[in-house]
PDB file of C-alpha atoms in Angstrom:
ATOM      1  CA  UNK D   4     -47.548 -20.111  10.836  1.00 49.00           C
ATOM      2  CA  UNK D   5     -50.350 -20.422  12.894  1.00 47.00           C
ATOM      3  CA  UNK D   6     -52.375 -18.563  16.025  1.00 46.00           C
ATOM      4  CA  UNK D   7     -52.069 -20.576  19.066  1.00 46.00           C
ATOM      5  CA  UNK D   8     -54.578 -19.520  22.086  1.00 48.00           C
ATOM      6  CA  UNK D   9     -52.266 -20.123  25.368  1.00 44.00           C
ATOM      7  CA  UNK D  10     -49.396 -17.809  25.688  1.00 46.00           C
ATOM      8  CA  UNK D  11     -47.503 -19.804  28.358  1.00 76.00           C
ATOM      9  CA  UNK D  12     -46.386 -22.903  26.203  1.00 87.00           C
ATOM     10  CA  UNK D  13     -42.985 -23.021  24.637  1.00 92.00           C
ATOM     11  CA  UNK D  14     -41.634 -25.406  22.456  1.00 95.00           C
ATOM     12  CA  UNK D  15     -38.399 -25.624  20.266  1.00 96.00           C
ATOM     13  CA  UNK D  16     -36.508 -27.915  17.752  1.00 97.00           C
ATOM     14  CA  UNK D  17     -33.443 -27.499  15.897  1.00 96.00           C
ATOM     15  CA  UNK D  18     -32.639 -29.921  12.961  1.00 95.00           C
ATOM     16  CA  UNK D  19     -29.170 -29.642  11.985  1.00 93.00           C
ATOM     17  CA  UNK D  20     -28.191 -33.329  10.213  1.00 93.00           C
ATOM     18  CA  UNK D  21     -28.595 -32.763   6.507  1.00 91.00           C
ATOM     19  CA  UNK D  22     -30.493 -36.423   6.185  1.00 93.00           C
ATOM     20  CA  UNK D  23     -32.779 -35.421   9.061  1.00 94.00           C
ATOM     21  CA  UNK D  24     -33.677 -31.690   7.223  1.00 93.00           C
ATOM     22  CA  UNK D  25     -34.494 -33.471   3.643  1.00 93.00           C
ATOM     23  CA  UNK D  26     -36.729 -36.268   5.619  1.00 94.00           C
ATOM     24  CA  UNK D  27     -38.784 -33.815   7.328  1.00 95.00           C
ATOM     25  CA  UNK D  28     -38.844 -31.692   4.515  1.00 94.00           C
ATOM     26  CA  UNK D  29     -39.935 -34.437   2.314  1.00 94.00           C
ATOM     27  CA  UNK D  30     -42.788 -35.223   4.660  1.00 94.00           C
ATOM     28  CA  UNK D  31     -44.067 -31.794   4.823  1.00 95.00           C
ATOM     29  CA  UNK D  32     -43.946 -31.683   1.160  1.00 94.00           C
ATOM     30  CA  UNK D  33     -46.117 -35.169   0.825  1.00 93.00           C
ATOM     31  CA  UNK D  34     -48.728 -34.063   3.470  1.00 92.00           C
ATOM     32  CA  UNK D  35     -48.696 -30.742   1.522  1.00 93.00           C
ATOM     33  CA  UNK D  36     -49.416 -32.832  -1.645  1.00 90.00           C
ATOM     34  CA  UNK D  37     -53.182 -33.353  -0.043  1.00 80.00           C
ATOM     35  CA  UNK D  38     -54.467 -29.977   2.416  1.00 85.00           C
ATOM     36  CA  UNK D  39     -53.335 -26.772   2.969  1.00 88.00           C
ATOM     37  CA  UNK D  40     -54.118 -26.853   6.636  1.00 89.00           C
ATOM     38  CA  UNK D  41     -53.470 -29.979   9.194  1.00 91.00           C
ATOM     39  CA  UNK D  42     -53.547 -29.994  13.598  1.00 93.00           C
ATOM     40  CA  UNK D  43     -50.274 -29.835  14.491  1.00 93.00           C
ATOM     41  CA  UNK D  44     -49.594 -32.287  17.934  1.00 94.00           C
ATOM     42  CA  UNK D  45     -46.443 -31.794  19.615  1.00 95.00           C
ATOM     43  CA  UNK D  46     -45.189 -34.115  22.606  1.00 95.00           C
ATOM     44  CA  UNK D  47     -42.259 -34.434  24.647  1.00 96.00           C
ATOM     45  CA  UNK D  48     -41.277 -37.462  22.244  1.00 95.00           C
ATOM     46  CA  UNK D  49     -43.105 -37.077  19.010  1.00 96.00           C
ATOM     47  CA  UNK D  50     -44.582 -34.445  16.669  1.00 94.00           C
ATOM     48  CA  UNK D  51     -47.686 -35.838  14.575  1.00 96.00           C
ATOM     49  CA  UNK D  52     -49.489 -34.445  11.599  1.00 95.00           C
ATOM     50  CA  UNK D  53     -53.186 -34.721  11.912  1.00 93.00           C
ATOM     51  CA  UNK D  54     -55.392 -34.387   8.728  1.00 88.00           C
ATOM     52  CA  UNK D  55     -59.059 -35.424   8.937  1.00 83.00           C
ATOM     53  CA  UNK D  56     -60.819 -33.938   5.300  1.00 76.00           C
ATOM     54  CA  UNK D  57     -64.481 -33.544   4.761  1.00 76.00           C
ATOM     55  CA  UNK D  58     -66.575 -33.616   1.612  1.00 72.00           C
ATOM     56  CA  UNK D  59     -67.070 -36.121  -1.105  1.00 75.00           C
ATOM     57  CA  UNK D  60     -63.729 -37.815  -1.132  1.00 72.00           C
ATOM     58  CA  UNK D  61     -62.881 -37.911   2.714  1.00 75.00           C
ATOM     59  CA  UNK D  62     -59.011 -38.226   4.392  1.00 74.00           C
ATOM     60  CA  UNK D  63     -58.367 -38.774   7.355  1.00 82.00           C
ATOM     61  CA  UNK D  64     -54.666 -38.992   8.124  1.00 84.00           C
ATOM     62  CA  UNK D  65     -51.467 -39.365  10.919  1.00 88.00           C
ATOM     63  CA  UNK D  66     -48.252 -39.119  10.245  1.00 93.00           C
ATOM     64  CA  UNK D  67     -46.145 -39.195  13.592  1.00 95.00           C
ATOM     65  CA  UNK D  68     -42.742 -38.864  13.935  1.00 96.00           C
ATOM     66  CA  UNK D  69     -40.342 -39.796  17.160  1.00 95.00           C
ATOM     67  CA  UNK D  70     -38.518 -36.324  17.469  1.00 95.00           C
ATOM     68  CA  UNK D  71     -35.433 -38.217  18.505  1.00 95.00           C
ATOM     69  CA  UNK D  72     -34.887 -39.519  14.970  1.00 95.00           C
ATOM     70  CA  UNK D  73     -35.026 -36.019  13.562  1.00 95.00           C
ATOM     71  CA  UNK D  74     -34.105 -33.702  15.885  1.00 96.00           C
ATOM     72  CA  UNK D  75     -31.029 -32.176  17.131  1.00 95.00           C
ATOM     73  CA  UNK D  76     -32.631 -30.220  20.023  1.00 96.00           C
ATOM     74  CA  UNK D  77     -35.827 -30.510  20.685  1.00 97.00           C
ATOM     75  CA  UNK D  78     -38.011 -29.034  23.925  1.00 96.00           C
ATOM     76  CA  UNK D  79     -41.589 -28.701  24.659  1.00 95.00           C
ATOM     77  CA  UNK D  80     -43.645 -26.895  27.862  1.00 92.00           C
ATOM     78  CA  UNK D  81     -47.165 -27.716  26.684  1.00 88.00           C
ATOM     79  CA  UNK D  82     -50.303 -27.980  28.690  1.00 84.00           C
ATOM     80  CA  UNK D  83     -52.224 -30.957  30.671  1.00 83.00           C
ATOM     81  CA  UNK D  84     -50.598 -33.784  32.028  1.00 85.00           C
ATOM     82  CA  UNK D  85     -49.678 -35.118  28.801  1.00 89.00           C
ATOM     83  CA  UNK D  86     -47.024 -32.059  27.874  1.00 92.00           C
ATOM     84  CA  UNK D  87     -48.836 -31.544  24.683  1.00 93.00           C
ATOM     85  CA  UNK D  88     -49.660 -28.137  22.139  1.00 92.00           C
ATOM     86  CA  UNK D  89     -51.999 -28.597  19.513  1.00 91.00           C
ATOM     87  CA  UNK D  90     -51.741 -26.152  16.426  1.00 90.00           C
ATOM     88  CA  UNK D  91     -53.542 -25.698  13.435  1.00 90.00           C
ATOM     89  CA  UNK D  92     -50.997 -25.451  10.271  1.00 90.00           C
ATOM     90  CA  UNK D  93     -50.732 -23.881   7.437  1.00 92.00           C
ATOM     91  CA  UNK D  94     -48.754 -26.730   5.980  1.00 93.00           C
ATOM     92  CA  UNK D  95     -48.950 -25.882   2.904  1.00 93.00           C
ATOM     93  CA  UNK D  96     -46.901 -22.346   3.775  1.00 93.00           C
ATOM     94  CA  UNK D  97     -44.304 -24.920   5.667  1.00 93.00           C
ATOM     95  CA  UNK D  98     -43.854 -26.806   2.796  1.00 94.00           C
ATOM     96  CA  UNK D  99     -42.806 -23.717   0.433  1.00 93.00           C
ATOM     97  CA  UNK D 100     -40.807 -22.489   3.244  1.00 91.00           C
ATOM     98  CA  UNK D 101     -38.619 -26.108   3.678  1.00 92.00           C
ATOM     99  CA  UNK D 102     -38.525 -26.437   0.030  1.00 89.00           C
ATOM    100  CA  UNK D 103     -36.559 -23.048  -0.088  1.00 86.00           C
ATOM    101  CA  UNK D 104     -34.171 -24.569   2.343  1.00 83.00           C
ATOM    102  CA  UNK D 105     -33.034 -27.497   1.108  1.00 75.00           C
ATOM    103  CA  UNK D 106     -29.397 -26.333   1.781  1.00 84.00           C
ATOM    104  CA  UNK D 107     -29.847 -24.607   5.045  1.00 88.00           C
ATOM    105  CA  UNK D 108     -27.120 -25.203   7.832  1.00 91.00           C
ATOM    106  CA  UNK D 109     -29.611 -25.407  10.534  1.00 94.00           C
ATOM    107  CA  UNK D 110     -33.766 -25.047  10.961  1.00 95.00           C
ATOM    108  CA  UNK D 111     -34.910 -24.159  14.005  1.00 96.00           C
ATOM    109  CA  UNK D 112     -38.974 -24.765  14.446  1.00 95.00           C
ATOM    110  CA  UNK D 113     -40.130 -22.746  17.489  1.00 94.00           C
ATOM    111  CA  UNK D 114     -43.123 -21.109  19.045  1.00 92.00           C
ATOM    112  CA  UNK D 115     -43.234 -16.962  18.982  1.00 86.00           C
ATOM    113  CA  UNK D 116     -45.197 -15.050  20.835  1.00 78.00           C
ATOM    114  CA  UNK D 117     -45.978 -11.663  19.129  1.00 73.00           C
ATOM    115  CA  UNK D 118     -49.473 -10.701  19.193  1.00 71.00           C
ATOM    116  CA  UNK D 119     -50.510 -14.501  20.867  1.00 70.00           C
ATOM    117  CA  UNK D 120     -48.471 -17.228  20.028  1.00 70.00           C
ATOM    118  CA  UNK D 121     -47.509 -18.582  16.488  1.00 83.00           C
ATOM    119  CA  UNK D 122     -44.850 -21.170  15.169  1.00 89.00           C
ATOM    120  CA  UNK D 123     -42.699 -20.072  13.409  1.00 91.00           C
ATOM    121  CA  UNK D 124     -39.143 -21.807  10.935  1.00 92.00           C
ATOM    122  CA  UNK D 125     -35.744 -19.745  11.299  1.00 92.00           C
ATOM    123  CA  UNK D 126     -33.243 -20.625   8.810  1.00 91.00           C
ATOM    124  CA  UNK D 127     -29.592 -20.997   8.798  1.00 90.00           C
ATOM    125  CA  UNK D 128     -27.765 -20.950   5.237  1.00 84.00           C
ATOM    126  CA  UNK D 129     -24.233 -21.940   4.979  1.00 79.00           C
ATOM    127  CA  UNK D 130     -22.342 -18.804   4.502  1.00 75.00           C
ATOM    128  CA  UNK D 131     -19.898 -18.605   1.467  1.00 65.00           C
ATOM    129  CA  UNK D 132     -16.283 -19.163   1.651  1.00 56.00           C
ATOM    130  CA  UNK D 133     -13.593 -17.230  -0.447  1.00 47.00           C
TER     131      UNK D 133
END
């Protein structure tokens, strides 16, 4: 979604539980509601949303989330002593991406490196049966 500037960092996260993919949909789609663009702040235990707005009516907001409640699999090799990777968002892109989902089997959030480093949301449909 977005360009990251250290190509060594990894990071991955699968969400699988049906519950788990509507609630983090569902707070994509609220943040969504307000910017287009957010700082991403991934940790070995927690992903937040950071959204600090400028201009006449100012928002500054955090939504964190403990990536143990959401996540299936979930790894990180980030930088500092802290384990961290900061991204700017296009949230707003996420959003229309999870809201095309909303039946998928599996989403699996991960950073890819092609031409420097971006995240980016592969989805797993249920496959028909008959």
């Amino acid at each position: 979604i977005n360009h990251v500037t250290n190509n060594i960092m990894r990071f991955r996260a699968i969400l699988i539980d049906y519950n788990c993919i509507t609630e983090f949909s569902n707070i994509v789609s609220t943040l969504a509601k307000n910017v287009k663009t957010c700082v991403l702040r991934l940790s070995p235990d927690k992903l937040c949303f950071v959204i600090s707005e400028k201009g006449p009516l100012s928002m500054n907001l955090w939504c964190e989330l403990t990536q143990s409640n959401l996540f299936d699999e979930y790894r990180i090799d980030g930088k500092g002593d802290n384990n961290e990777i900061y991204l700017q968002l296009n949230i707003d892109q996420m959003s229309q991406i999870l809201k095309l989902s909303h039946n998928a089997q599996q989403i699996k959030i991960k950073l890819t490196k092609k031409q420097g480093a971006f995240l980016s949301l592969e989805v797993s449909q249920p496959t028909g049966s008959g």
